[in-house]
Structures are given as C-alpha cells and as structure tokens.
mmCIF file of C-alpha atoms in Angstrom:
data_model
loop_
_atom_site.group_PDB
_atom_site.id
_atom_site.type_symbol
_atom_site.label_atom_id
_atom_site.label_comp_id
_atom_site.label_asym_id
_atom_site.label_seq_id
_atom_site.Cartn_x
_atom_site.Cartn_y
_atom_site.Cartn_z
ATOM 1 C CA MET A 90 6.226 -2.822 13.009
ATOM 2 C CA ASN A 91 9.627 -1.185 13.182
ATOM 3 C CA PRO A 92 9.762 1.654 10.311
ATOM 4 C CA ASP A 93 13.570 0.948 10.358
ATOM 5 C CA LYS A 94 13.037 -2.065 8.759
ATOM 6 C CA LEU A 95 11.040 -0.592 5.650
ATOM 7 C CA THR A 96 12.894 -0.052 2.433
ATOM 8 C CA GLU A 97 12.737 3.397 0.879
ATOM 9 C CA LYS A 98 10.452 2.249 -1.825
ATOM 10 C CA VAL A 99 7.817 0.940 0.809
ATOM 11 C CA MET A 100 8.250 4.169 2.822
ATOM 12 C CA ARG A 101 7.462 6.104 -0.380
ATOM 13 C CA LEU A 102 4.631 3.792 -1.311
ATOM 14 C CA LEU A 103 3.202 4.808 2.185
ATOM 15 C CA GLY A 104 3.595 8.322 1.922
ATOM 16 C CA GLU A 105 1.446 8.269 -1.300
ATOM 17 C CA ALA A 106 -1.126 6.147 0.270
ATOM 18 C CA GLN A 107 -1.126 8.787 2.965
ATOM 19 C CA SER A 108 -1.404 11.480 0.179
ATOM 20 C CA LEU A 109 -4.258 9.735 -1.734
ATOM 21 C CA ALA A 110 -5.933 9.244 1.779
ATOM 22 C CA LEU A 111 -5.591 13.149 2.878
ATOM 23 C CA LYS A 112 -6.683 14.143 -0.747
ATOM 24 C CA ALA A 113 -9.744 12.272 -0.422
ATOM 25 C CA GLY A 114 -10.508 13.549 3.059
ATOM 26 C CA ASN A 115 -10.335 9.796 4.321
ATOM 27 C CA PRO A 116 -9.816 9.884 8.127
ATOM 28 C CA GLN A 117 -7.072 6.857 7.824
ATOM 29 C CA ILE A 118 -4.779 5.205 5.435
ATOM 30 C CA GLY A 119 -6.307 2.013 4.582
ATOM 31 C CA GLY A 120 -5.246 -1.020 2.488
ATOM 32 C CA VAL A 121 -6.775 0.293 -0.709
ATOM 33 C CA HIS A 122 -5.045 3.569 -0.365
ATOM 34 C CA LEU A 123 -1.582 1.352 -0.279
ATOM 35 C CA LEU A 124 -3.032 -1.074 -3.111
ATOM 36 C CA ALA A 125 -3.809 2.186 -5.160
ATOM 37 C CA ALA A 126 -0.206 3.621 -4.577
ATOM 38 C CA MET A 127 1.323 0.160 -5.585
ATOM 39 C CA MET A 128 -0.503 0.224 -8.680
ATOM 40 C CA GLN A 129 0.167 3.803 -9.757
ATOM 41 C CA ASP A 130 3.865 3.261 -9.184
ATOM 42 C CA GLU A 131 5.375 3.444 -12.548
ATOM 43 C CA GLU A 132 8.805 2.340 -11.655
ATOM 44 C CA GLY A 133 7.542 -0.540 -9.290
ATOM 45 C CA TYR A 134 7.350 -4.057 -9.960
ATOM 46 C CA VAL A 135 4.352 -4.784 -8.090
ATOM 47 C CA GLY A 136 2.081 -4.096 -11.557
ATOM 48 C CA ARG A 137 4.467 -6.637 -13.374
ATOM 49 C CA ILE A 138 4.073 -9.275 -10.461
ATOM 50 C CA LEU A 139 0.081 -8.724 -10.828
ATOM 51 C CA GLN A 140 0.069 -8.786 -14.557
ATOM 52 C CA ALA A 141 2.266 -12.069 -14.312
ATOM 53 C CA ALA A 142 -0.544 -13.398 -12.148
ATOM 54 C CA LYS A 143 -2.726 -12.976 -14.998
ATOM 55 C CA VAL A 144 -4.630 -10.039 -13.052
ATOM 56 C CA ASP A 145 -6.983 -7.882 -15.404
ATOM 57 C CA MET A 146 -5.286 -4.638 -14.351
ATOM 58 C CA ALA A 147 -8.068 -2.471 -15.803
ATOM 59 C CA LYS A 148 -10.745 -4.206 -13.853
ATOM 60 C CA MET A 149 -8.617 -4.142 -10.721
ATOM 61 C CA ALA A 150 -8.221 -0.320 -10.901
ATOM 62 C CA GLU A 151 -11.863 0.186 -11.531
ATOM 63 C CA SER A 152 -12.394 -2.048 -8.419
ATOM 64 C CA VAL A 153 -9.732 -0.157 -6.243
ATOM 65 C CA GLN A 154 -11.107 3.398 -7.391
ATOM 66 C CA ALA A 155 -14.760 2.093 -6.700
ATOM 67 C CA ALA A 156 -13.449 0.859 -3.009
ATOM 68 C CA LEU A 157 -11.821 4.345 -2.697
ATOM 69 C CA ARG A 158 -15.047 6.083 -3.263
ATOM 70 C CA LYS A 159 -16.834 4.197 -0.459
ATOM 71 C CA LEU A 160 -14.614 5.052 2.088
ATOM 72 C CA PRO A 161 -15.708 7.232 4.835
ATOM 73 C CA ARG A 162 -14.863 11.121 4.535
ATOM 74 C CA VAL A 163 -14.300 13.737 7.087
ATOM 75 C CA ASP A 164 -14.772 17.567 6.922
ATOM 76 C CA GLY A 165 -11.545 19.442 7.853
ATOM 77 C CA GLU A 166 -8.183 17.842 7.972
ATOM 78 C CA ALA A 167 -7.810 14.060 8.424
ATOM 79 C CA THR A 168 -5.416 12.862 10.757
ATOM 80 C CA GLY A 169 -3.768 10.302 8.219
ATOM 81 C CA GLY A 170 -3.304 7.442 10.574
ATOM 82 C CA LEU A 171 -2.835 3.976 9.710
ATOM 83 C CA ALA A 172 -5.943 1.892 9.866
ATOM 84 C CA GLN A 173 -5.694 -1.500 11.424
ATOM 85 C CA ASP A 174 -5.689 -3.427 8.091
ATOM 86 C CA VAL A 175 -2.295 -1.740 6.824
ATOM 87 C CA ALA A 176 -0.938 -2.184 10.687
ATOM 88 C CA ARG A 177 -1.693 -5.680 10.220
ATOM 89 C CA VAL A 178 -0.182 -5.966 6.458
ATOM 90 C CA LEU A 179 3.038 -4.257 7.828
ATOM 91 C CA ALA A 180 3.320 -6.467 10.564
ATOM 92 C CA LYS A 181 2.781 -9.525 8.506
ATOM 93 C CA ALA A 182 5.115 -8.406 5.954
ATOM 94 C CA GLU A 183 8.006 -7.944 8.571
ATOM 95 C CA ASP A 184 7.539 -11.358 9.818
ATOM 96 C CA GLU A 185 7.620 -12.760 6.113
ATOM 97 C CA ALA A 186 10.522 -10.920 5.429
ATOM 98 C CA ALA A 187 12.430 -12.439 8.355
ATOM 99 C CA ALA A 188 11.300 -15.920 7.608
ATOM 100 C CA TRP A 189 12.934 -15.153 4.182
ATOM 101 C CA GLY A 190 16.071 -14.097 5.576
ATOM 102 C CA ASP A 191 15.483 -10.709 4.550
ATOM 103 C CA ARG A 192 16.561 -7.761 6.923
ATOM 104 C CA PHE A 193 14.129 -5.316 5.025
ATOM 105 C CA VAL A 194 10.419 -5.116 4.088
ATOM 106 C CA ALA A 195 10.204 -4.814 0.486
ATOM 107 C CA ALA A 196 7.099 -3.669 -1.801
ATOM 108 C CA ASP A 197 6.940 -7.217 -3.127
ATOM 109 C CA THR A 198 6.659 -8.483 0.523
ATOM 110 C CA LEU A 199 3.613 -6.234 1.195
ATOM 111 C CA LEU A 200 1.681 -7.505 -1.968
#
C-alpha cells in the first residue's frame, strides 16, 4: 500500500480509526475501527451508500459497537499499528482503484 495514493479523506478516516483504537486501548487499528470511522463521518458519503443499499444503519451501528467492545485491550500505551485486515483492505482498494483507472484510493473504494 502506497500512502501517496490515498486521498486526504482516506487519510483522515485512518487517523480517526487510529484515534478510536488508541482511546479504547486496542493494540491495533482493525477493520471495525475503520468502519466505525466511516460511519461516524458526517460529511462522507459512505453512510449514504450504505443507506442506498438498504442497510439498517442503527442495527449496523450496534453491531460495530459490539465488535469494538470485544476487541483486546492493552494496559499502557497501544501502538496503533494497522491490523492485517486493514492492510489487506488498503491493498485491495489500491488494486481496485487502479483497475477503475483511478490514481487515488477514495473512501468509497475502501467500502
């Protein structure tokens, strides 16, 4: 994954996902952190995409929060590194963006 190929929006979402992980004491930034950040992004269109797909947003938010509560915690300072699932998502999104002729990975590509 090349960070130079990520849009500013994706970088902000990753930063928010990292903040969620660190605040919760989770040792890594997992896919559920990224999804939570995407769902909380009020100016983003990920929520609109999910709603257009007829996703029950309240139920999904409950499921995401439940998944966040189940993640391991560490005492002291967590490192906040990327979990393998997020690294795979970013690599796949980069491949998809290239296949679509996009130079950058946008948030909808992550979804």
